[in-house]
C-alpha cells in the first residue's frame, strides 16, 4: 500500500476536504496532518475550535487511516518522518504566498522520488458560506476579546499593527507574506491615539473624544477578526475610565493601554521638549484598580504604560511603578522610550523579568526601529506594536500625488504609482 499524506488547516470538514480525501484514497493509505494552533495562526486564521476537536473531526472520517500533528506550516519534519509516496493538496497552493509551501514539499519529495498531487480546489457557494460563517464567528466580541490572551500564550512575540479605519484594518487582517521560507502575518491591531487623531486632522492631546474613538473601533471591527489593543491615552478621570472599560469590553476589544500621565497629554515622542506631567503612583494605581473592578469578563486586559523613560526619570523609577501597577491589578506593562537604541528598554525588561516572569511586557519600537522582534522576545517582551508606520507611509504618498496633479494639470503622471481600481475594489469583501 502506498503512503499518501495531506494536511488540513480547518475547523470544519466540507465537500472540498472530502473531495481531496476521496482522491487521496485512490492513491493509497491516507494520513492526515492536523496543523497545531501555533502553525494554524501563521498560515490562516485563529481556530474556532480546540486542537483536540480538530483532530477528532478528521479521525471520524472513514477515508482517513492515521492522524498526526503537523506543528509547522512547512512540511520538512513530517515528510522526513513519514516519507509519503504522495502529498495531495488543493491546487490553490500553486500561486500566492502558499506556493512557498508547495515548493518546499516538491523539494523534499524530490529527494526520494515522492510526488505531489494537486486536485482542483473547491470554492463554490456552499464552501464560501462556510468560510464566511467562520469569519463572522471570529469577529464576534466574545471570541475576539479573549484572543489576545490566547495569542500571548501561543506566540513567542505577538505583533500588532496600527489601524485607524476599515481599510487599514483590512491591511492588518489580510496581509500575509512569505519571506526566507517563513509565512508571516500580524496577530493584532493597535488603535493609536496619534493616528486616530491624525486621520481626523487633530492633535494627539485627548481632543478626539471617546465616542469618536469608539466609532473608529466600530469601523475596524465591522471588517476584521483580529484582536484589538486600544490606546486609551491617560484613561481620563477614573470616574470616566470605568465606563470606557465597560464599553471596550462590550465591543470585543481585548486590551486597553493607559499611560501614567496627567493633565494635558502630549504625544510621548515629544519627550521632554513639551511640558508633560507624570501621574503619581497612588493615583494611577487607583485608576487601574477601579478599571479592573469595573470589567465584567476575565478576558479583557488593562495594561499600564510607564512614561518614566520618556520623561527621563530613569529605569529604577520605571521599575518601582511597574511593581506598583502590577500590584494594583495591571495585566501587562508597556514600557516606552524614544531613544534610538533599545538599551534602556532592555535594562528595564531584564530587571523586571528577574523579579516578575509572567506579566506581559509591551513595547513600541518607533525610535529604536533597528531592533528585531527576535531581540525583543529574547528580553522577555511579549507584544510589539508598530504604532504609526501605516499612517506615516500613506501620508507622503497621498501628498506627492496631490502635488503632482497640481504640477501637471492632469493625473496621468501619477497613474503608475496608483493601485488599479479593480484591485482596490477586490480588497473589499462582499457578503
Ligand atoms: C500612539 O500610537 O498613539 C501611542 C504610541 O501612544 S506613541 O505615539 O509612541 O506615544
Ligand atoms: Mg497614543
CSV table of C-alpha atoms and ligand atoms in Angstrom, one decimal:
chain,number,residue,atom,x,y,z
A,1,UNK,CA,0.0,0.0,0.0
A,2,UNK,CA,1.4,3.4,-1.0
A,3,UNK,CA,1.5,6.2,1.7
A,4,UNK,CA,-0.5,9.4,1.0
A,5,UNK,CA,-0.2,12.5,3.1
A,6,UNK,CA,-2.4,15.6,3.3
A,7,UNK,CA,-2.5,18.4,5.8
A,8,UNK,CA,-5.7,20.2,7.0
A,9,UNK,CA,-5.9,23.7,8.4
A,10,UNK,CA,-9.6,23.9,9.1
A,11,UNK,CA,-12.3,24.0,11.8
A,12,UNK,CA,-14.9,22.2,9.6
A,13,UNK,CA,-14.8,19.4,7.1
A,14,UNK,CA,-16.6,20.4,3.9
A,15,UNK,CA,-17.1,19.0,0.5
A,16,UNK,CA,-13.7,20.4,-0.6
A,17,UNK,CA,-11.9,18.4,2.0
A,18,UNK,CA,-13.9,15.3,1.3
A,19,UNK,CA,-13.0,15.6,-2.4
A,20,UNK,CA,-9.3,15.7,-1.5
A,21,UNK,CA,-9.7,12.7,0.8
A,22,UNK,CA,-11.6,10.6,-1.8
A,23,UNK,CA,-8.9,11.4,-4.3
A,24,UNK,CA,-6.2,10.6,-1.8
A,25,UNK,CA,-7.7,7.2,-1.0
A,26,UNK,CA,-7.3,6.2,-4.7
A,27,UNK,CA,-3.5,6.6,-4.3
A,28,UNK,CA,-3.1,4.6,-1.1
A,29,UNK,CA,-3.3,4.7,2.7
A,30,UNK,CA,-4.2,8.2,3.9
A,31,UNK,CA,-2.5,10.0,6.7
A,32,UNK,CA,-3.8,13.5,7.6
A,33,UNK,CA,-1.8,16.0,9.4
A,34,UNK,CA,-3.7,18.5,11.6
A,35,UNK,CA,-2.0,21.8,12.0
A,36,UNK,CA,-1.2,22.8,15.6
A,37,UNK,CA,-2.7,26.1,16.9
A,38,UNK,CA,0.6,27.9,16.6
A,39,UNK,CA,1.1,26.8,13.0
A,40,UNK,CA,-2.6,27.5,12.0
A,41,UNK,CA,-2.5,31.1,13.1
A,42,UNK,CA,0.7,31.7,11.0
A,43,UNK,CA,-0.9,30.1,7.9
A,44,UNK,CA,-4.5,31.0,8.0
A,45,UNK,CA,-6.5,32.3,10.9
A,46,UNK,CA,-7.3,31.7,14.5
A,47,UNK,CA,-9.0,28.4,15.1
A,48,UNK,CA,-12.6,28.5,16.4
A,49,UNK,CA,-12.4,25.0,18.0
A,50,UNK,CA,-9.6,23.3,20.0
A,51,UNK,CA,-6.8,21.3,18.5
A,52,UNK,CA,-8.2,18.2,20.1
A,53,UNK,CA,-11.6,18.8,18.4
A,54,UNK,CA,-9.9,19.3,15.1
A,55,UNK,CA,-8.1,16.0,15.4
A,56,UNK,CA,-11.4,14.3,16.3
A,57,UNK,CA,-13.1,15.8,13.2
A,58,UNK,CA,-10.5,14.2,11.0
A,59,UNK,CA,-10.4,10.9,12.9
A,60,UNK,CA,-14.1,10.4,12.3
A,61,UNK,CA,-13.7,10.3,8.5
A,62,UNK,CA,-13.7,6.8,7.1
A,63,UNK,CA,-11.2,7.6,4.3
A,64,UNK,CA,-8.5,8.5,6.9
A,65,UNK,CA,-6.2,5.8,8.3
A,66,UNK,CA,-3.9,7.9,10.5
A,67,UNK,CA,-4.0,11.3,12.1
A,68,UNK,CA,-0.8,13.1,13.1
A,69,UNK,CA,0.2,16.6,14.3
A,70,UNK,CA,1.9,18.9,11.9
A,71,UNK,CA,3.4,21.7,14.1
A,72,UNK,CA,4.9,23.8,11.3
A,73,UNK,CA,3.3,25.2,8.1
A,74,UNK,CA,6.3,23.8,6.2
A,75,UNK,CA,6.4,20.0,5.8
A,76,UNK,CA,10.1,19.2,6.5
A,77,UNK,CA,9.7,17.4,9.8
A,78,UNK,CA,6.6,15.4,8.8
A,79,UNK,CA,7.9,14.4,5.4
A,80,UNK,CA,11.2,13.2,6.9
A,81,UNK,CA,9.2,11.1,9.4
A,82,UNK,CA,6.5,9.7,7.2
A,83,UNK,CA,8.3,9.5,3.8
A,84,UNK,CA,4.9,9.6,1.9
A,85,UNK,CA,4.8,8.4,-1.7
A,86,UNK,CA,2.3,11.2,-2.4
A,87,UNK,CA,1.4,14.5,-0.9
A,88,UNK,CA,-2.1,15.7,-2.0
A,89,UNK,CA,-3.4,19.2,-1.8
A,90,UNK,CA,-5.9,21.6,-3.4
A,91,UNK,CA,-4.4,23.4,-6.4
A,92,UNK,CA,-4.9,26.8,-4.6
A,93,UNK,CA,-1.3,26.4,-3.4
A,94,UNK,CA,0.0,26.8,-7.0
A,95,UNK,CA,0.0,30.6,-6.5
A,96,UNK,CA,0.1,33.2,-3.7
A,97,UNK,CA,2.1,33.0,-0.5
A,98,UNK,CA,1.3,29.3,0.0
A,99,UNK,CA,3.2,28.5,-3.2
A,100,UNK,CA,6.3,28.6,-1.0
A,101,UNK,CA,4.9,25.6,0.9
A,102,UNK,CA,4.3,23.7,-2.3
A,103,UNK,CA,7.9,24.5,-3.4
A,104,UNK,CA,9.1,23.2,-0.1
A,105,UNK,CA,7.1,20.0,-0.4
A,106,UNK,CA,8.3,19.5,-4.0
A,107,UNK,CA,11.9,19.8,-2.9
A,108,UNK,CA,11.5,17.3,-0.1
A,109,UNK,CA,9.7,14.7,-2.2
A,110,UNK,CA,12.3,15.0,-5.0
A,111,UNK,CA,14.9,13.7,-2.6
A,112,UNK,CA,13.4,10.2,-2.7
A,113,UNK,CA,11.0,10.2,-5.7
A,114,UNK,CA,7.8,11.1,-4.0
A,115,UNK,CA,5.1,13.0,-5.9
A,116,UNK,CA,2.7,15.9,-5.4
A,117,UNK,CA,-0.9,15.5,-6.5
A,118,UNK,CA,-2.8,18.8,-7.0
A,119,UNK,CA,-6.5,18.4,-7.0
A,120,UNK,CA,-8.9,21.2,-8.2
A,121,UNK,CA,-9.7,23.4,-5.2
A,122,UNK,CA,-13.4,23.5,-4.4
A,123,UNK,CA,-14.6,27.1,-3.9
A,124,UNK,CA,-18.4,27.0,-4.6
A,125,UNK,CA,-21.2,28.8,-2.8
A,126,UNK,CA,-21.5,26.3,0.0
A,127,UNK,CA,-17.8,26.4,0.8
A,128,UNK,CA,-17.8,30.2,0.6
A,129,UNK,CA,-20.7,30.3,3.0
A,130,UNK,CA,-18.9,28.0,5.5
A,131,UNK,CA,-15.8,30.2,5.2
A,132,UNK,CA,-17.9,33.4,5.8
A,133,UNK,CA,-19.6,31.9,8.8
A,134,UNK,CA,-16.3,31.0,10.5
A,135,UNK,CA,-15.1,34.5,9.9
A,136,UNK,CA,-18.3,36.0,11.3
A,137,UNK,CA,-17.8,33.9,14.4
A,138,UNK,CA,-14.2,35.0,14.9
A,139,UNK,CA,-15.4,38.6,14.7
A,140,UNK,CA,-17.9,38.2,17.5
A,141,UNK,CA,-17.0,40.2,20.6
A,142,UNK,CA,-16.8,37.1,22.9
A,143,UNK,CA,-14.4,35.3,20.5
A,144,UNK,CA,-12.3,38.3,19.5
A,145,UNK,CA,-11.9,39.7,23.1
A,146,UNK,CA,-10.1,36.6,24.5
A,147,UNK,CA,-7.9,36.1,21.5
A,148,UNK,CA,-5.1,38.4,22.7
A,149,UNK,CA,-4.6,36.4,25.9
A,150,UNK,CA,-4.6,33.2,23.8
A,151,UNK,CA,-2.0,34.7,21.4
A,152,UNK,CA,0.2,35.7,24.3
A,153,UNK,CA,0.2,32.0,25.3
A,154,UNK,CA,1.0,30.7,21.9
A,155,UNK,CA,3.2,33.2,20.1
A,156,UNK,CA,6.9,33.9,21.0
A,157,UNK,CA,6.0,37.5,20.4
A,158,UNK,CA,2.6,39.0,19.4
A,159,UNK,CA,2.8,41.6,16.6
A,160,UNK,CA,0.2,44.4,16.4
A,161,UNK,CA,-0.2,46.9,13.5
A,162,UNK,CA,-1.7,50.4,13.8
A,163,UNK,CA,-5.1,50.7,12.2
A,164,UNK,CA,-7.5,53.7,12.2
A,165,UNK,CA,-10.2,52.8,9.6
A,166,UNK,CA,-11.9,49.9,7.9
A,167,UNK,CA,-9.3,50.0,5.1
A,168,UNK,CA,-6.2,49.9,7.3
A,169,UNK,CA,-8.0,47.2,9.4
A,170,UNK,CA,-8.2,45.1,6.2
A,171,UNK,CA,-4.5,45.6,5.6
A,172,UNK,CA,-3.7,44.3,9.1
A,173,UNK,CA,-6.2,41.5,8.7
A,174,UNK,CA,-5.2,40.2,5.2
A,175,UNK,CA,-1.5,41.0,4.7
A,176,UNK,CA,0.4,37.7,4.6
A,177,UNK,CA,4.0,37.4,3.4
A,178,UNK,CA,6.3,34.6,2.5
A,179,UNK,CA,9.9,35.6,3.2
A,180,UNK,CA,13.0,33.5,3.7
A,181,UNK,CA,11.0,30.3,3.9
A,182,UNK,CA,8.5,31.6,6.5
A,183,UNK,CA,4.9,32.7,6.3
A,184,UNK,CA,4.1,35.7,8.5
A,185,UNK,CA,1.1,38.0,9.3
A,186,UNK,CA,0.1,40.4,12.0
A,187,UNK,CA,-1.6,39.0,15.1
A,188,UNK,CA,-3.4,42.0,16.3
A,189,UNK,CA,-4.4,45.6,15.7
A,190,UNK,CA,-3.4,48.8,17.6
A,191,UNK,CA,-5.9,51.7,17.6
A,192,UNK,CA,-3.4,54.5,18.2
A,193,UNK,CA,-4.5,57.9,19.6
A,194,UNK,CA,-1.8,59.5,17.5
A,195,UNK,CA,-3.0,58.0,14.2
A,196,UNK,CA,-6.7,58.1,15.0
A,197,UNK,CA,-6.3,61.9,15.8
A,198,UNK,CA,-4.1,62.5,12.8
A,199,UNK,CA,-6.6,60.8,10.4
A,200,UNK,CA,-9.1,63.4,11.7
A,201,UNK,CA,-6.6,66.2,11.3
A,202,UNK,CA,-6.5,66.8,15.0
A,203,UNK,CA,-3.6,66.9,17.5
A,204,UNK,CA,-2.9,63.9,19.8
A,205,UNK,CA,-4.0,65.6,23.0
A,206,UNK,CA,-7.1,63.6,24.0
A,207,UNK,CA,-9.1,66.0,21.9
A,208,UNK,CA,-10.8,63.4,19.8
A,209,UNK,CA,-13.4,62.2,22.4
A,210,UNK,CA,-14.1,58.6,23.3
A,211,UNK,CA,-17.4,58.5,21.4
A,212,UNK,CA,-15.4,59.3,18.2
A,213,UNK,CA,-12.7,56.8,19.1
A,214,UNK,CA,-15.3,54.1,19.6
A,215,UNK,CA,-16.7,54.8,16.1
A,216,UNK,CA,-13.2,54.1,14.8
A,217,UNK,CA,-13.3,50.8,16.6
A,218,UNK,CA,-16.7,50.1,15.0
A,219,UNK,CA,-15.3,50.7,11.6
A,220,UNK,CA,-12.4,48.3,12.2
A,221,UNK,CA,-14.5,45.5,13.9
A,222,UNK,CA,-17.0,45.6,11.0
A,223,UNK,CA,-14.5,44.2,8.6
A,224,UNK,CA,-11.9,42.3,10.6
A,225,UNK,CA,-11.5,39.4,13.0
A,226,UNK,CA,-8.1,40.1,14.7
A,227,UNK,CA,-7.9,41.2,18.3
A,228,UNK,CA,-7.7,44.9,19.1
A,229,UNK,CA,-5.4,46.8,21.6
A,230,UNK,CA,-6.8,50.2,22.2
A,231,UNK,CA,-4.7,53.2,23.1
A,232,UNK,CA,-6.7,54.7,26.0
A,233,UNK,CA,-4.3,57.7,26.4
A,234,UNK,CA,-4.4,58.6,30.2
A,235,UNK,CA,-7.7,56.9,30.7
A,236,UNK,CA,-9.1,60.3,31.7
A,237,UNK,CA,-10.8,60.7,35.0
A,238,UNK,CA,-11.1,57.4,37.0
A,239,UNK,CA,-14.8,58.1,37.1
A,240,UNK,CA,-14.9,58.1,33.3
A,241,UNK,CA,-12.3,55.3,32.8
A,242,UNK,CA,-14.6,52.7,34.4
A,243,UNK,CA,-17.2,53.4,31.7
A,244,UNK,CA,-14.6,53.2,29.0
A,245,UNK,CA,-13.6,49.8,30.2
A,246,UNK,CA,-17.2,48.5,30.1
A,247,UNK,CA,-17.7,49.9,26.6
A,248,UNK,CA,-14.5,48.5,25.2
A,249,UNK,CA,-15.2,45.1,26.7
A,250,UNK,CA,-18.7,45.1,25.1
A,251,UNK,CA,-17.2,46.0,21.7
A,252,UNK,CA,-14.9,42.9,21.9
A,253,UNK,CA,-11.7,44.9,22.4
A,254,UNK,CA,-9.0,42.8,24.1
A,255,UNK,CA,-7.0,45.3,25.9
A,256,UNK,CA,-6.7,49.0,26.8
A,257,UNK,CA,-3.3,50.6,27.4
A,258,UNK,CA,-3.4,53.7,29.7
A,259,UNK,CA,-0.3,55.8,30.3
A,260,UNK,CA,0.7,57.3,33.7
A,261,UNK,CA,0.4,60.9,32.7
A,262,UNK,CA,-2.0,63.5,34.0
A,263,UNK,CA,-3.2,67.0,32.8
A,264,UNK,CA,-2.8,67.9,29.1
A,265,UNK,CA,-1.4,64.8,27.5
A,266,UNK,CA,1.0,65.3,24.6
A,267,UNK,CA,2.4,62.6,22.4
A,268,UNK,CA,5.3,60.7,24.1
A,269,UNK,CA,7.6,61.1,21.1
A,270,UNK,CA,7.9,64.8,22.1
A,271,UNK,CA,9.6,63.6,25.3
A,272,UNK,CA,10.7,66.5,27.5
A,273,UNK,CA,10.5,69.0,24.6
A,274,UNK,CA,7.0,69.8,25.8
A,275,UNK,CA,5.6,70.1,29.4
A,276,UNK,CA,4.2,66.7,30.4
A,277,UNK,CA,3.3,65.6,33.9
A,278,UNK,CA,3.6,62.0,35.2
A,279,UNK,CA,0.8,60.9,37.4
A,280,UNK,CA,1.6,59.8,41.0
A,281,UNK,CA,1.9,56.0,41.6
A,282,UNK,CA,-1.0,56.3,44.0
A,283,UNK,CA,-3.4,58.0,41.6
A,284,UNK,CA,-2.6,55.8,38.7
A,285,UNK,CA,-2.7,52.6,40.7
A,286,UNK,CA,-6.2,53.7,41.9
A,287,UNK,CA,-7.3,54.2,38.3
A,288,UNK,CA,-6.1,50.7,37.3
A,289,UNK,CA,-7.8,49.1,40.3
A,290,UNK,CA,-11.1,50.9,39.5
A,291,UNK,CA,-10.9,49.7,35.9
A,292,UNK,CA,-10.2,46.1,37.0
A,293,UNK,CA,-13.1,46.3,39.4
A,294,UNK,CA,-15.4,47.6,36.6
A,295,UNK,CA,-14.6,44.9,34.0
A,296,UNK,CA,-17.0,42.0,33.6
A,297,UNK,CA,-15.1,39.3,31.8
A,298,UNK,CA,-11.8,37.6,32.6
A,299,UNK,CA,-10.6,38.1,29.0
A,300,UNK,CA,-10.2,41.9,29.0
A,301,UNK,CA,-6.7,43.3,29.8
A,302,UNK,CA,-5.8,46.6,31.4
A,303,UNK,CA,-2.2,47.4,30.5
A,304,UNK,CA,-0.3,50.1,32.4
A,305,UNK,CA,2.1,52.2,30.3
A,306,UNK,CA,5.0,53.7,32.1
A,307,UNK,CA,6.4,57.0,30.9
A,308,UNK,CA,9.4,57.3,33.2
A,309,UNK,CA,12.0,56.7,30.4
A,310,UNK,CA,10.2,59.2,28.1
A,311,UNK,CA,10.3,61.8,30.9
A,312,UNK,CA,13.9,60.9,31.7
A,313,UNK,CA,13.2,59.7,35.3
A,314,UNK,CA,15.3,56.5,34.9
A,315,UNK,CA,14.9,52.8,34.9
A,316,UNK,CA,14.6,52.5,38.7
A,317,UNK,CA,11.5,54.8,38.7
A,318,UNK,CA,10.0,52.7,35.9
A,319,UNK,CA,10.6,49.5,37.9
A,320,UNK,CA,9.0,51.0,41.1
A,321,UNK,CA,6.0,52.0,39.0
A,322,UNK,CA,5.8,48.6,37.3
A,323,UNK,CA,5.8,46.8,40.7
A,324,UNK,CA,3.0,49.1,42.0
A,325,UNK,CA,0.9,48.9,38.9
A,326,UNK,CA,1.0,45.1,38.8
A,327,UNK,CA,0.1,45.1,42.4
A,328,UNK,CA,-2.9,47.3,41.6
A,329,UNK,CA,-4.1,44.7,39.0
A,330,UNK,CA,-2.5,45.7,35.7
A,331,UNK,CA,-2.5,42.7,33.3
A,332,UNK,CA,0.6,44.0,31.4
A,333,UNK,CA,3.3,46.6,31.4
A,334,UNK,CA,4.0,48.8,28.5
A,335,UNK,CA,7.4,50.5,28.7
A,336,UNK,CA,8.1,53.3,26.3
A,337,UNK,CA,11.3,55.0,25.1
A,338,UNK,CA,12.2,57.4,22.4
A,339,UNK,CA,15.9,56.6,22.3
A,340,UNK,CA,17.5,55.3,19.0
A,341,UNK,CA,18.8,52.2,20.7
A,342,UNK,CA,16.9,49.7,22.9
A,343,UNK,CA,19.4,49.8,25.8
A,344,UNK,CA,17.2,51.4,28.4
A,345,UNK,CA,14.2,49.3,27.4
A,346,UNK,CA,16.3,46.1,27.6
A,347,UNK,CA,17.7,47.2,31.0
A,348,UNK,CA,14.2,47.7,32.3
A,349,UNK,CA,12.9,44.3,30.8
A,350,UNK,CA,15.9,42.3,32.2
A,351,UNK,CA,15.4,43.7,35.7
A,352,UNK,CA,11.6,43.4,35.6
A,353,UNK,CA,11.8,39.8,34.3
A,354,UNK,CA,14.3,38.9,37.1
A,355,UNK,CA,11.5,39.7,39.6
A,356,UNK,CA,8.4,39.0,37.5
A,357,UNK,CA,8.4,36.2,35.0
A,358,UNK,CA,4.7,36.3,33.9
A,359,UNK,CA,3.3,39.8,33.5
A,360,UNK,CA,3.3,40.5,29.7
A,361,UNK,CA,5.7,43.3,28.6
A,362,UNK,CA,4.6,45.5,25.7
A,363,UNK,CA,6.9,47.9,23.6
A,364,UNK,CA,6.5,50.4,20.8
A,365,UNK,CA,9.8,50.4,18.9
A,366,UNK,CA,9.2,53.5,16.8
A,367,UNK,CA,12.6,55.2,17.5
A,368,UNK,CA,14.7,52.1,18.1
A,369,UNK,CA,13.4,50.5,14.9
A,370,UNK,CA,16.6,48.6,14.0
A,371,UNK,CA,15.8,46.1,16.8
A,372,UNK,CA,14.3,42.9,15.6
A,373,UNK,CA,11.3,41.0,17.0
A,374,UNK,CA,13.6,38.1,18.0
A,375,UNK,CA,15.8,40.5,20.0
A,376,UNK,CA,12.8,41.9,21.8
A,377,UNK,CA,11.5,38.4,22.6
A,378,UNK,CA,14.9,37.5,23.9
A,379,UNK,CA,14.5,40.2,26.6
A,380,UNK,CA,11.1,38.8,27.7
A,381,UNK,CA,8.9,41.2,25.6
A,382,UNK,CA,5.6,39.6,24.7
A,383,UNK,CA,3.9,42.2,22.4
A,384,UNK,CA,5.4,44.6,19.9
A,385,UNK,CA,3.3,47.4,18.5
A,386,UNK,CA,4.0,49.0,15.1
A,387,UNK,CA,2.2,52.2,16.2
A,388,UNK,CA,2.2,54.6,13.3
A,389,UNK,CA,4.0,53.2,10.3
A,390,UNK,CA,0.9,52.8,8.1
A,391,UNK,CA,-0.1,56.4,8.6
A,392,UNK,CA,3.4,57.6,8.0
A,393,UNK,CA,3.6,55.7,4.8
A,394,UNK,CA,0.2,56.7,3.4
A,395,UNK,CA,0.6,60.5,4.1
A,396,UNK,CA,3.7,61.2,2.0
A,397,UNK,CA,2.3,59.1,-0.9
A,398,UNK,CA,-1.0,61.0,-0.9
A,399,UNK,CA,0.7,64.4,-0.6
A,400,UNK,CA,3.0,63.5,-3.5
A,401,UNK,CA,0.0,62.6,-5.6
A,402,UNK,CA,-1.8,65.8,-4.8
A,403,UNK,CA,1.3,67.9,-5.6
A,404,UNK,CA,1.9,66.1,-9.0
A,405,UNK,CA,-1.8,66.6,-10.1
A,406,UNK,CA,-1.3,70.3,-9.4
A,407,UNK,CA,2.1,70.3,-11.2
A,408,UNK,CA,0.9,68.6,-14.4
A,409,UNK,CA,-2.7,69.7,-14.5
A,410,UNK,CA,-3.8,66.1,-15.0
A,411,UNK,CA,-3.5,62.7,-13.3
A,412,UNK,CA,-1.6,60.7,-16.0
A,413,UNK,CA,1.8,61.3,-14.4
A,414,UNK,CA,0.8,59.8,-11.1
A,415,UNK,CA,-1.0,56.8,-12.5
A,416,UNK,CA,1.8,54.2,-12.5
A,417,UNK,CA,2.1,54.8,-8.7
A,418,UNK,CA,-1.6,54.0,-8.1
A,419,UNK,CA,-3.3,50.8,-7.2
A,420,UNK,CA,-5.6,49.8,-10.1
A,421,UNK,CA,-9.3,50.5,-9.4
A,422,UNK,CA,-10.1,46.8,-10.0
A,423,UNK,CA,-7.6,45.8,-7.2
A,424,UNK,CA,-8.9,48.3,-4.7
A,425,UNK,CA,-12.4,47.1,-5.3
A,426,UNK,CA,-11.5,43.4,-4.7
A,427,UNK,CA,-9.8,44.3,-1.4
A,428,UNK,CA,-13.3,44.8,0.0
A,429,UNK,CA,-15.3,41.6,0.9
A,430,UNK,CA,-18.8,41.4,-0.4
A,431,UNK,CA,-21.4,39.4,1.5
B,1,LIG,C1,0.1,56.1,19.8
B,1,LIG,O1,0.3,55.4,18.8
B,1,LIG,O2,-0.8,57.0,19.9
B,1,LIG,C2,1.0,56.0,21.0
B,1,LIG,C3,2.4,55.5,20.9
B,1,LIG,O3,0.5,56.3,22.1
B,1,LIG,S1,3.4,56.9,20.8
B,1,LIG,O4,2.9,57.7,19.7
B,1,LIG,O5,4.7,56.4,20.5
B,1,LIG,O6,3.3,57.6,22.0
B,2,LIG,MG1,-1.2,57.5,22.0
